[in-house]
Amino acid sequence: MEKILNYINGELIAPKGGEFRENINPAIGKPFSLVPESNRDDFNLALKSAQAAYPIWSKLSNEERSDYLLAIANLIADKLDELALAESTDTGKPLSLAKRVDIPRASKNFKFFAQAITQFGSESYSNTESINYTLRQPLGVVGCISPWNLPLYLFSWKIAPALAAGNCVIAKPSELTPYTAFLLSKICIEIGLPAGVLNIVHGTGASIGNEIVTSEAVKAISFTGGTVTGKKIAEISAPMLRKISLELGGKNAALVFNDCDFDKTVDDLVRASFTNQGEICLCASRIYIQEDIYEEFKTAFVERVKRLKVGDPRNASTNMGALISKDHLEKVKAFISAAHHEGGKLLCGNESIELKTQNEAGYYLRPHVFEGLSNSCKVNQQEVFGPLVTLQKFKSQEEGLSLVNDSSYGLATTLWTNDISKAHSLAANIESGIVWINCWMNRDLRTPFGGTKNSGLGREGGFDALKFFTEQKNVCLAH
Ligand code: NAD
């Protein structure tokens, strides 16, 4: 079976301890490659190479670093088919989705930050006594750790600004989806990225992840993943007074008013609920509908959801592929049991899935829609991160707002109404880092991206990301 290798000091190498674990293709439930289980020796090697590369990389001009990132962006775009197939095989997501969203966005991330760094400036303040200006300097060696749901998309979203700002990087993709990070290593070699600037080490959170976050030599951690892991990283980082950026879980609400554009709202919310099998931190999972259109909305929504095709990710007509792992499938099924147990009524989800023989051991689940559950129940309060949504009624704008905010999470909320004053007033009072009005996952990469409450700390995107990956220094010159 093919062995994925670490990318350290510009070379592809096996982990020092020689340990590998199986990397499963969730669409067939069988391993297709082996992923390194890296340890402290691999981390130390990566750190040494990043530290050696830093004095040179950080002193390049912004334009020079930008050229390297553009070359990576272009090669990702050129290798769209290969990367999309790898991403689909690793995650179980539809190949069409990887081709349309994941890989183009990974290329765009590198391109965006290649351009952004050439426009990144700083402030200057003058007064009668002095002139002050701010230097924004790279931090040194930084760590980037990402999850399995949008592998190359989220990996590149961290690596690109870190490198653009002049840092050297030790990066760890999820052990469940290492393959496109491995292909990115090959791309970096192909474009001639200087050795040690980017090091990609594979393995679990408990092994190499822990090495990255416990090392004081790593000057900042940019992390995307679960809230429990994020809090652990915050705990470890606090005594070091180290910069951290945490993009964590969500329990995202959609608020549907009786004055919405009905058909568009139904279509968009089906997409918002079940794209990528519901395994996107931004997916809607609590849908609140104004009571006078509740029945009509429910009927239309469920009818559309039932039409979603679940199955082989490589089939062009598939809307939803397999969940990431057997464990995750079991976890989502446990939430479905809890929803029944808590008195929920299942509106759809029990229909059978027709699978080809080769996919029969894959981790498939039909989209589930429940109604009749209170807002305080487990399914409406905890992140499921799978194809399960609940429908609830609300009467007034005030009640809708209070239901939305009744959550320990605060990542993304969607509002569906044609009353723009109402939408703006709600947006100002909603406790989440992102509010979308009459749209979902509409992204301008210049905007601040991130969550409040248990959904995270700090913001990614645009100049926020470049500020995170730099230290500010004020210089004051007396007149
Ligand atoms: P996870 O926290 O289990 O793992 C994320 C990454 O952290 C993986 O690479 C993992 O190996 C590593 N890791 C785990 N334990 C670690 C430790 N102790 N030290 C260092 N690294 C460690 O999360 P996951 O299951 O991979 O991803 C799903 C979660 O990610 C969901 O909660 C989802 O909402 C969240 N997510 C958030 C965003 C966002 O932008 N807010 C985006 C995507 C996913």
Short mmCIF file of C-alpha atoms and ligand atoms in Angstrom, two decimals:
data_model
loop_
_atom_site.label_atom_id
_atom_site.label_comp_id
_atom_site.label_asym_id
_atom_site.label_seq_id
_atom_site.Cartn_x
_atom_site.Cartn_y
_atom_site.Cartn_z
CA MET A 1 0.00 0.00 0.00
CA GLU A 2 1.27 3.50 -0.78
CA LYS A 3 3.10 5.21 2.09
CA ILE A 4 2.44 8.89 2.64
CA LEU A 5 5.65 10.66 3.71
CA ASN A 6 6.48 13.66 5.84
CA TYR A 7 7.80 16.76 4.10
CA ILE A 8 10.72 18.03 6.16
CA ASN A 9 13.61 20.25 5.09
CA GLY A 10 12.39 20.13 1.49
CA GLU A 11 12.39 16.33 1.29
CA LEU A 12 9.82 13.55 1.51
CA ILE A 13 10.89 11.25 4.33
CA ALA A 14 9.47 8.39 6.38
CA PRO A 15 8.83 9.00 10.08
CA LYS A 16 11.88 8.33 12.27
CA GLY A 17 10.12 5.64 14.29
CA GLY A 18 8.98 3.89 11.10
CA GLU A 19 5.38 3.76 12.33
CA PHE A 20 2.42 4.11 9.98
CA ARG A 21 -1.35 3.72 10.37
CA GLU A 22 -3.98 2.81 7.82
CA ASN A 23 -5.68 5.61 5.93
CA ILE A 24 -9.26 4.61 5.13
CA ASN A 25 -11.36 5.47 2.09
CA PRO A 26 -14.76 6.06 3.77
CA ALA A 27 -16.67 5.40 0.54
CA ILE A 28 -15.63 1.73 0.61
CA GLY A 29 -14.61 1.33 4.26
CA LYS A 30 -11.15 0.03 3.32
CA PRO A 31 -7.60 1.39 3.66
CA PHE A 32 -5.96 2.80 0.54
CA SER A 33 -2.72 4.26 1.91
CA LEU A 34 -0.59 4.46 5.04
CA VAL A 35 -0.10 7.64 7.04
CA PRO A 36 3.00 8.30 9.17
CA GLU A 37 2.60 8.32 12.94
CA SER A 38 5.27 10.95 13.57
CA ASN A 39 6.84 11.49 16.97
CA ARG A 40 9.11 13.89 18.84
CA ASP A 41 12.12 13.04 16.64
CA ASP A 42 10.18 14.05 13.54
CA PHE A 43 9.02 17.24 15.22
CA ASN A 44 12.57 18.12 16.26
CA LEU A 45 13.77 17.59 12.72
CA ALA A 46 10.99 19.81 11.36
CA LEU A 47 11.71 22.47 13.95
CA LYS A 48 15.43 22.48 13.17
CA SER A 49 14.80 22.84 9.47
CA ALA A 50 12.18 25.59 9.97
CA GLN A 51 14.50 27.51 12.29
CA ALA A 52 17.35 27.23 9.79
CA ALA A 53 15.15 28.47 6.92
CA TYR A 54 13.64 31.38 8.88
CA PRO A 55 16.46 33.96 8.66
CA ILE A 56 16.44 33.66 4.87
CA TRP A 57 12.70 33.35 4.24
CA SER A 58 11.77 36.19 6.59
CA LYS A 59 14.23 38.53 4.86
CA LEU A 60 12.90 37.94 1.35
CA SER A 61 10.84 40.79 -0.03
CA ASN A 62 7.05 40.47 0.07
CA GLU A 63 7.11 40.20 -3.72
CA GLU A 64 9.55 37.30 -3.65
CA ARG A 65 7.46 35.35 -1.15
CA SER A 66 4.37 36.25 -3.12
CA ASP A 67 5.88 34.71 -6.26
CA TYR A 68 6.41 31.39 -4.48
CA LEU A 69 2.81 31.36 -3.24
CA LEU A 70 1.49 32.21 -6.69
CA ALA A 71 3.48 29.33 -8.16
CA ILE A 72 1.88 26.97 -5.60
CA ALA A 73 -1.59 28.39 -6.39
CA ASN A 74 -1.09 27.85 -10.10
CA LEU A 75 0.15 24.29 -9.73
CA ILE A 76 -2.80 23.40 -7.47
CA ALA A 77 -5.11 24.75 -10.17
CA ASP A 78 -3.27 22.76 -12.85
CA LYS A 79 -3.60 19.57 -10.81
CA LEU A 80 -7.32 20.05 -10.11
CA ASP A 81 -8.38 16.57 -11.25
CA GLU A 82 -5.70 14.70 -9.32
CA LEU A 83 -6.21 16.70 -6.13
CA ALA A 84 -10.01 16.50 -6.28
CA LEU A 85 -9.92 12.72 -6.70
CA ALA A 86 -7.51 12.43 -3.76
CA GLU A 87 -9.69 14.67 -1.58
CA SER A 88 -12.83 12.72 -2.41
CA THR A 89 -11.08 9.39 -1.74
CA ASP A 90 -9.75 10.58 1.61
CA THR A 91 -12.96 12.19 2.90
CA GLY A 92 -15.84 10.38 1.17
CA LYS A 93 -17.16 13.72 -0.15
CA PRO A 94 -18.60 13.88 -3.69
CA LEU A 95 -15.87 14.23 -6.29
CA SER A 96 -17.94 16.98 -7.94
CA LEU A 97 -17.84 18.99 -4.68
CA ALA A 98 -14.07 18.59 -4.28
CA LYS A 99 -13.66 19.75 -7.88
CA ARG A 100 -16.02 22.70 -7.55
CA VAL A 101 -15.19 23.87 -4.02
CA ASP A 102 -12.29 22.31 -2.10
CA ILE A 103 -9.46 22.41 -4.60
CA PRO A 104 -10.29 25.70 -6.38
CA ARG A 105 -10.53 27.34 -2.96
CA ALA A 106 -7.15 25.90 -1.87
CA SER A 107 -5.60 27.46 -4.96
CA LYS A 108 -7.45 30.71 -4.29
CA ASN A 109 -6.17 30.80 -0.69
CA PHE A 110 -2.56 30.80 -1.89
CA LYS A 111 -3.34 33.34 -4.60
CA PHE A 112 -5.29 35.58 -2.24
CA PHE A 113 -2.50 35.78 0.37
CA ALA A 114 0.16 36.11 -2.35
CA GLN A 115 -1.67 39.26 -3.39
CA ALA A 116 -2.68 40.43 0.10
CA ILE A 117 0.90 40.52 1.38
CA THR A 118 1.87 42.99 -1.33
CA GLN A 119 -0.85 45.33 -0.02
CA PHE A 120 -0.20 44.82 3.71
CA GLY A 121 0.85 48.02 5.41
CA SER A 122 0.89 49.64 8.80
CA GLU A 123 -0.22 52.85 10.48
CA SER A 124 1.73 55.98 11.21
CA TYR A 125 0.72 58.69 13.73
CA SER A 126 2.37 62.03 14.02
CA ASN A 127 1.87 64.71 16.65
CA THR A 128 3.67 67.89 17.67
CA GLU A 129 6.37 65.94 19.51
CA SER A 130 6.95 62.81 17.52
CA ILE A 131 6.15 60.55 14.65
CA ASN A 132 5.17 56.95 15.34
CA TYR A 133 5.11 54.08 12.92
CA THR A 134 4.32 50.39 13.32
CA LEU A 135 6.47 47.55 12.09
CA ARG A 136 4.72 44.22 11.47
CA GLN A 137 7.33 41.50 11.62
CA PRO A 138 7.03 37.73 11.28
CA LEU A 139 6.94 35.64 14.44
CA GLY A 140 9.40 32.86 13.61
CA VAL A 141 8.32 29.22 13.44
CA VAL A 142 4.55 28.79 13.70
CA GLY A 143 2.23 25.76 13.88
CA CYS A 144 -0.82 25.14 11.72
CA ILE A 145 -3.20 22.31 12.63
CA SER A 146 -6.31 21.50 10.62
CA PRO A 147 -9.30 19.09 10.61
CA TRP A 148 -10.63 16.50 8.17
CA ASN A 149 -13.77 18.04 6.75
CA LEU A 150 -12.28 20.47 4.20
CA PRO A 151 -8.71 19.18 4.23
CA LEU A 152 -6.66 21.14 1.68
CA TYR A 153 -9.07 24.09 1.81
CA LEU A 154 -8.49 24.70 5.54
CA PHE A 155 -4.84 23.62 5.57
CA SER A 156 -3.96 26.19 2.90
CA TRP A 157 -6.12 28.86 4.59
CA LYS A 158 -3.58 28.82 7.46
CA ILE A 159 -0.34 27.99 5.70
CA ALA A 160 -0.69 30.67 3.01
CA PRO A 161 -0.94 33.72 5.33
CA ALA A 162 1.71 32.30 7.69
CA LEU A 163 4.21 31.95 4.84
CA ALA A 164 3.21 35.20 3.15
CA ALA A 165 3.95 37.11 6.36
CA GLY A 166 7.47 35.64 6.48
CA ASN A 167 7.11 32.82 9.00
CA CYS A 168 8.33 29.26 8.60
CA VAL A 169 5.70 26.64 9.25
CA ILE A 170 5.27 23.25 10.85
CA ALA A 171 1.88 22.03 9.68
CA LYS A 172 -0.19 18.99 10.57
CA PRO A 173 -3.22 17.90 8.57
CA SER A 174 -5.79 15.59 10.14
CA GLU A 175 -4.58 11.99 10.38
CA LEU A 176 -7.91 11.03 8.78
CA THR A 177 -7.27 13.05 5.61
CA PRO A 178 -3.54 13.40 4.96
CA TYR A 179 -3.42 12.73 1.24
CA THR A 180 -3.82 16.18 -0.33
CA ALA A 181 -1.32 17.61 2.18
CA PHE A 182 1.10 14.97 0.87
CA LEU A 183 0.38 16.12 -2.69
CA LEU A 184 0.92 19.72 -1.56
CA SER A 185 4.39 18.67 -0.33
CA LYS A 186 5.15 17.41 -3.83
CA ILE A 187 3.86 20.67 -5.32
CA CYS A 188 6.16 22.68 -3.03
CA ILE A 189 9.11 20.57 -4.17
CA GLU A 190 8.10 21.00 -7.81
CA ILE A 191 7.94 24.80 -7.61
CA GLY A 192 11.25 24.96 -5.69
CA LEU A 193 10.01 26.31 -2.36
CA PRO A 194 13.20 26.71 -0.29
CA ALA A 195 13.87 23.78 2.07
CA GLY A 196 12.52 24.11 5.60
CA VAL A 197 10.12 26.98 4.88
CA LEU A 198 7.14 24.64 5.09
CA ASN A 199 7.29 21.31 6.93
CA ILE A 200 4.32 18.95 6.84
CA VAL A 201 4.34 16.30 9.54
CA HIS A 202 1.67 13.63 9.70
CA GLY A 203 0.16 11.82 12.65
CA THR A 204 -2.44 11.98 15.36
CA GLY A 205 -3.22 14.83 17.73
CA ALA A 206 -1.94 12.83 20.69
CA SER A 207 1.46 12.32 19.06
CA ILE A 208 2.74 14.95 16.67
CA GLY A 209 -0.09 17.42 17.36
CA ASN A 210 0.87 17.45 21.00
CA GLU A 211 4.56 17.93 20.12
CA ILE A 212 3.71 21.02 18.07
CA VAL A 213 1.50 22.65 20.68
CA THR A 214 3.71 21.94 23.70
CA SER A 215 6.89 23.34 22.14
CA GLU A 216 7.79 26.84 23.30
CA ALA A 217 9.82 27.24 20.12
CA VAL A 218 6.54 27.39 18.15
CA LYS A 219 5.59 31.04 18.37
CA ALA A 220 1.92 30.83 17.37
CA ILE A 221 -0.67 28.13 16.79
CA SER A 222 -3.38 28.48 14.22
CA PHE A 223 -5.87 25.70 14.92
CA THR A 224 -9.14 24.61 13.35
CA GLY A 225 -11.00 21.70 14.88
CA GLY A 226 -13.18 20.69 17.78
CA THR A 227 -13.92 22.91 20.79
CA VAL A 228 -12.50 20.40 23.29
CA THR A 229 -9.17 20.27 21.44
CA GLY A 230 -9.15 24.05 21.04
CA LYS A 231 -9.59 24.57 24.77
CA LYS A 232 -6.74 22.15 25.47
CA ILE A 233 -4.48 24.11 23.12
CA ALA A 234 -5.52 27.35 24.86
CA GLU A 235 -4.64 25.85 28.24
CA ILE A 236 -1.20 24.75 27.05
CA SER A 237 -0.52 28.07 25.32
CA ALA A 238 -1.66 30.42 28.10
CA PRO A 239 1.42 30.07 30.37
CA MET A 240 3.66 30.60 27.32
CA LEU A 241 1.76 33.83 26.53
CA ARG A 242 1.69 32.56 22.96
CA LYS A 243 -0.59 33.77 20.18
CA ILE A 244 -3.40 31.35 19.28
CA SER A 245 -6.13 31.45 16.70
CA LEU A 246 -8.93 28.95 17.32
CA GLU A 247 -11.63 28.13 14.77
CA LEU A 248 -13.88 25.67 16.55
CA GLY A 249 -17.25 23.94 16.40
CA GLY A 250 -20.66 25.36 15.60
CA LYS A 251 -24.37 24.77 16.15
CA ASN A 252 -25.58 27.13 13.50
CA ALA A 253 -29.09 28.53 13.37
CA ALA A 254 -31.21 29.59 10.40
CA LEU A 255 -34.07 32.02 11.01
CA VAL A 256 -36.75 31.80 8.32
CA PHE A 257 -39.35 34.60 8.26
CA ASN A 258 -42.74 34.53 6.54
CA ASP A 259 -41.56 37.30 4.19
CA CYS A 260 -38.63 35.30 2.80
CA ASP A 261 -38.16 34.39 -0.84
CA PHE A 262 -39.71 30.97 -0.20
CA ASP A 263 -38.34 28.73 -2.96
CA LYS A 264 -34.84 30.18 -2.80
CA THR A 265 -34.81 29.80 0.99
CA VAL A 266 -35.83 26.14 0.79
CA ASP A 267 -33.18 25.40 -1.84
CA ASP A 268 -30.43 27.31 -0.06
CA LEU A 269 -31.20 25.74 3.30
CA VAL A 270 -31.12 22.21 1.89
CA ARG A 271 -27.65 23.08 0.62
CA ALA A 272 -26.67 24.78 3.91
CA SER A 273 -27.79 21.74 5.90
CA PHE A 274 -26.38 18.86 3.88
CA THR A 275 -23.47 19.99 1.73
CA ASN A 276 -20.44 17.78 2.47
CA GLN A 277 -22.81 15.40 4.37
CA GLY A 278 -23.43 18.20 6.89
CA GLU A 279 -19.76 18.02 7.84
CA ILE A 280 -18.98 21.73 7.51
CA CYS A 281 -18.57 23.84 10.62
CA LEU A 282 -20.86 26.41 8.95
CA CYS A 283 -23.71 24.03 8.12
CA ALA A 284 -27.12 24.99 9.46
CA SER A 285 -28.42 22.48 12.00
CA ARG A 286 -31.16 24.39 13.85
CA ILE A 287 -33.80 25.76 11.48
CA TYR A 288 -36.36 28.12 13.04
CA ILE A 289 -39.40 28.89 10.89
CA GLN A 290 -42.04 31.55 11.53
CA GLU A 291 -45.16 29.69 12.57
CA ASP A 292 -47.52 30.86 9.80
CA ILE A 293 -45.29 29.29 7.09
CA TYR A 294 -44.03 26.38 9.19
CA GLU A 295 -46.15 23.61 7.62
CA GLU A 296 -45.61 24.86 4.07
CA PHE A 297 -41.85 25.19 4.63
CA LYS A 298 -41.60 21.79 6.32
CA THR A 299 -43.37 20.04 3.44
CA ALA A 300 -41.23 21.72 0.76
CA PHE A 301 -37.98 21.23 2.69
CA VAL A 302 -38.54 17.54 3.45
CA GLU A 303 -39.64 16.88 -0.12
CA ARG A 304 -36.37 18.42 -1.39
CA VAL A 305 -34.23 16.59 1.18
CA LYS A 306 -35.77 13.24 0.19
CA ARG A 307 -34.60 13.86 -3.37
CA LEU A 308 -30.91 14.14 -2.35
CA LYS A 309 -28.90 11.26 -3.75
CA VAL A 310 -26.64 9.56 -1.24
CA GLY A 311 -23.99 7.16 -2.51
CA ASP A 312 -20.75 6.65 -4.40
CA PRO A 313 -18.83 9.95 -4.24
CA ARG A 314 -17.42 9.36 -7.71
CA ASN A 315 -20.85 9.25 -9.30
CA ALA A 316 -21.56 12.64 -10.92
CA SER A 317 -25.18 12.70 -9.73
CA THR A 318 -24.34 12.05 -6.04
CA ASN A 319 -25.29 14.89 -3.68
CA MET A 320 -23.95 13.33 -0.47
CA GLY A 321 -21.12 10.83 -0.13
CA ALA A 322 -19.89 8.91 2.91
CA LEU A 323 -19.21 10.26 6.40
CA ILE A 324 -15.57 10.50 7.39
CA SER A 325 -15.25 7.35 9.51
CA LYS A 326 -17.03 4.46 11.16
CA ASP A 327 -16.61 6.19 14.53
CA HIS A 328 -18.16 9.37 13.25
CA LEU A 329 -21.05 7.46 11.66
CA GLU A 330 -21.70 5.83 15.03
CA LYS A 331 -21.54 9.21 16.75
CA VAL A 332 -24.14 10.71 14.40
CA LYS A 333 -26.35 7.63 14.80
CA ALA A 334 -26.16 8.09 18.58
CA PHE A 335 -27.50 11.64 18.12
CA ILE A 336 -30.34 10.24 15.98
CA SER A 337 -31.21 7.82 18.80
CA ALA A 338 -31.06 10.70 21.28
CA ALA A 339 -33.43 12.73 19.08
CA HIS A 340 -35.95 9.86 19.12
CA HIS A 341 -35.45 9.38 22.83
CA GLU A 342 -36.03 13.07 23.52
CA GLY A 343 -39.39 12.92 21.76
CA GLY A 344 -38.44 14.15 18.28
CA LYS A 345 -40.50 13.16 15.25
CA LEU A 346 -38.41 11.97 12.29
CA LEU A 347 -39.63 13.59 9.05
CA CYS A 348 -37.14 11.85 6.76
CA GLY A 349 -33.94 9.82 6.97
CA ASN A 350 -35.10 6.21 7.17
CA GLU A 351 -35.27 5.67 3.41
CA SER A 352 -32.91 2.98 2.13
CA ILE A 353 -29.67 3.82 0.31
CA GLU A 354 -28.94 1.96 -2.89
CA LEU A 355 -25.25 1.18 -3.03
CA LYS A 356 -23.04 -0.65 -5.48
CA THR A 357 -21.39 -3.77 -3.98
CA GLN A 358 -18.04 -1.98 -3.69
CA ASN A 359 -19.62 0.76 -1.52
CA GLU A 360 -21.56 -1.51 0.81
CA ALA A 361 -18.99 -1.24 3.63
CA GLY A 362 -18.84 2.57 3.31
CA TYR A 363 -20.11 4.97 5.98
CA TYR A 364 -23.31 6.30 4.42
CA LEU A 365 -26.23 7.96 6.11
CA ARG A 366 -29.31 9.59 4.63
CA PRO A 367 -30.06 13.20 5.63
CA HIS A 368 -32.23 13.25 8.76
CA VAL A 369 -34.79 15.94 9.58
CA PHE A 370 -36.53 16.05 12.98
CA GLU A 371 -39.26 18.24 14.43
CA GLY A 372 -40.84 18.47 17.85
CA LEU A 373 -37.64 18.80 19.87
CA SER A 374 -37.18 21.50 22.49
CA ASN A 375 -34.36 23.97 22.08
CA SER A 376 -32.71 22.72 25.24
CA CYS A 377 -32.42 19.09 24.14
CA LYS A 378 -29.05 17.50 23.40
CA VAL A 379 -29.53 17.48 19.62
CA ASN A 380 -30.27 21.22 19.58
CA GLN A 381 -27.40 22.13 21.90
CA GLN A 382 -24.50 19.88 20.91
CA GLU A 383 -22.62 19.87 17.63
CA VAL A 384 -23.51 16.79 15.56
CA PHE A 385 -21.34 17.61 12.52
CA GLY A 386 -23.34 15.33 10.26
CA PRO A 387 -26.56 15.09 8.22
CA LEU A 388 -29.05 15.89 10.96
CA VAL A 389 -31.17 19.05 11.25
CA THR A 390 -34.12 20.02 13.39
CA LEU A 391 -37.10 22.24 12.55
CA GLN A 392 -38.72 24.47 15.17
CA LYS A 393 -41.42 27.17 15.11
CA PHE A 394 -41.14 30.73 16.32
CA LYS A 395 -43.74 33.51 16.54
CA SER A 396 -42.06 36.90 16.82
CA GLN A 397 -38.72 38.39 15.84
CA GLU A 398 -37.83 38.58 19.56
CA GLU A 399 -38.59 34.90 20.11
CA GLY A 400 -36.59 33.96 17.00
CA LEU A 401 -33.60 35.95 18.21
CA SER A 402 -33.69 34.43 21.66
CA LEU A 403 -33.83 30.88 20.22
CA VAL A 404 -30.85 31.61 17.95
CA ASN A 405 -28.80 32.97 20.85
CA ASP A 406 -29.76 30.14 23.19
CA SER A 407 -26.60 28.18 22.38
CA SER A 408 -23.11 27.87 23.78
CA TYR A 409 -21.79 28.17 20.20
CA GLY A 410 -21.59 31.29 18.04
CA LEU A 411 -20.13 30.60 14.61
CA ALA A 412 -22.54 31.40 11.76
CA THR A 413 -26.22 32.34 11.52
CA THR A 414 -28.37 32.70 8.42
CA LEU A 415 -31.38 35.05 8.17
CA TRP A 416 -34.05 34.63 5.52
CA THR A 417 -36.28 37.68 5.01
CA ASN A 418 -36.98 40.42 2.51
CA ASP A 419 -37.31 43.01 5.27
CA ILE A 420 -33.81 44.41 5.23
CA SER A 421 -34.29 46.67 8.28
CA LYS A 422 -35.36 43.66 10.32
CA ALA A 423 -32.37 41.70 9.03
CA HIS A 424 -29.89 44.44 9.98
CA SER A 425 -31.41 44.87 13.41
CA LEU A 426 -31.22 41.11 14.05
CA ALA A 427 -27.69 40.86 12.65
CA ALA A 428 -26.51 43.41 15.21
CA ASN A 429 -27.97 41.37 18.07
CA ILE A 430 -27.07 37.85 17.02
CA GLU A 431 -24.27 36.24 19.01
CA SER A 432 -22.17 34.77 16.23
CA GLY A 433 -19.07 35.74 14.32
CA ILE A 434 -20.77 35.50 10.93
CA VAL A 435 -24.29 36.45 9.82
CA TRP A 436 -25.45 35.67 6.30
CA ILE A 437 -28.62 37.37 5.04
CA ASN A 438 -30.42 35.43 2.29
CA CYS A 439 -27.31 33.41 1.49
CA TRP A 440 -24.98 30.78 2.93
CA MET A 441 -21.23 30.27 2.63
CA ASN A 442 -20.91 33.35 0.52
CA ARG A 443 -17.25 34.18 1.12
CA ASP A 444 -15.19 37.28 0.42
CA LEU A 445 -11.72 36.29 1.61
CA ARG A 446 -11.01 39.82 2.87
CA THR A 447 -13.65 39.55 5.61
CA PRO A 448 -12.99 38.47 9.22
CA PHE A 449 -13.85 34.79 9.62
CA GLY A 450 -14.41 33.11 12.98
CA GLY A 451 -16.71 32.50 15.90
CA THR A 452 -17.66 33.74 19.35
CA LYS A 453 -18.47 31.79 22.53
CA ASN A 454 -17.47 28.11 22.18
CA SER A 455 -16.88 28.58 18.44
CA GLY A 456 -13.49 30.13 18.82
CA LEU A 457 -11.07 32.91 19.44
CA GLY A 458 -9.64 35.34 16.92
CA ARG A 459 -10.38 35.83 13.25
CA GLU A 460 -8.89 34.44 10.07
CA GLY A 461 -9.06 35.97 6.62
CA GLY A 462 -7.74 39.08 4.94
CA PHE A 463 -5.43 41.34 6.92
CA ASP A 464 -6.65 39.75 10.19
CA ALA A 465 -4.72 36.61 9.28
CA LEU A 466 -1.60 38.60 8.34
CA LYS A 467 -1.85 40.54 11.60
CA PHE A 468 -2.12 37.28 13.53
CA PHE A 469 1.02 35.94 11.94
CA THR A 470 3.05 39.09 12.68
CA GLU A 471 4.19 40.92 15.79
CA GLN A 472 3.57 44.65 15.93
CA LYS A 473 6.30 46.96 17.05
CA ASN A 474 5.77 50.66 17.53
CA VAL A 475 8.69 52.94 16.73
CA CYS A 476 8.52 56.50 18.08
CA LEU A 477 10.84 59.15 16.71
CA ALA A 478 11.01 62.51 18.47
CA HIS A 479 10.89 65.59 16.25
P1 NAD B 1 -10.26 17.61 16.25
O1 NAD B 1 -10.20 18.71 17.24
O2 NAD B 1 -10.42 16.23 16.73
O3 NAD B 1 -8.93 17.60 15.37
C1 NAD B 1 -8.50 18.71 14.62
C2 NAD B 1 -7.00 18.61 14.40
O4 NAD B 1 -6.35 18.71 15.66
C3 NAD B 1 -6.55 17.28 13.81
O5 NAD B 1 -5.46 17.50 12.96
C4 NAD B 1 -6.12 16.49 15.04
O6 NAD B 1 -5.18 15.48 14.78
C5 NAD B 1 -5.51 17.60 15.88
N1 NAD B 1 -5.49 17.34 17.31
C6 NAD B 1 -6.35 16.58 18.04
N2 NAD B 1 -5.98 16.60 19.33
C7 NAD B 1 -4.88 17.38 19.44
C8 NAD B 1 -4.06 17.80 20.51
N3 NAD B 1 -4.28 17.40 21.76
N4 NAD B 1 -3.03 18.62 20.25
C9 NAD B 1 -2.80 19.05 19.00
N5 NAD B 1 -3.54 18.69 17.92
C10 NAD B 1 -4.58 17.87 18.15
O7 NAD B 1 -11.39 18.00 15.22
P2 NAD B 1 -11.87 17.18 13.94
O8 NAD B 1 -12.74 16.06 14.40
O9 NAD B 1 -10.72 16.90 13.06
O10 NAD B 1 -12.75 18.29 13.19
C11 NAD B 1 -14.08 18.50 13.45
C12 NAD B 1 -14.29 19.78 14.24
O11 NAD B 1 -13.69 20.87 13.57
C13 NAD B 1 -15.74 20.15 14.38
O12 NAD B 1 -16.00 20.53 15.70
C14 NAD B 1 -15.91 21.34 13.44
O13 NAD B 1 -16.94 22.23 13.76
C15 NAD B 1 -14.57 21.98 13.57
N6 NAD B 1 -14.31 22.86 12.44
C16 NAD B 1 -14.32 24.21 12.66
C17 NAD B 1 -14.12 25.08 11.59
C18 NAD B 1 -14.14 26.57 11.78
O14 NAD B 1 -13.68 27.26 10.89
N7 NAD B 1 -14.63 27.07 12.89
C19 NAD B 1 -13.88 24.56 10.31
C20 NAD B 1 -13.89 23.17 10.14
C21 NAD B 1 -14.09 22.33 11.21
#
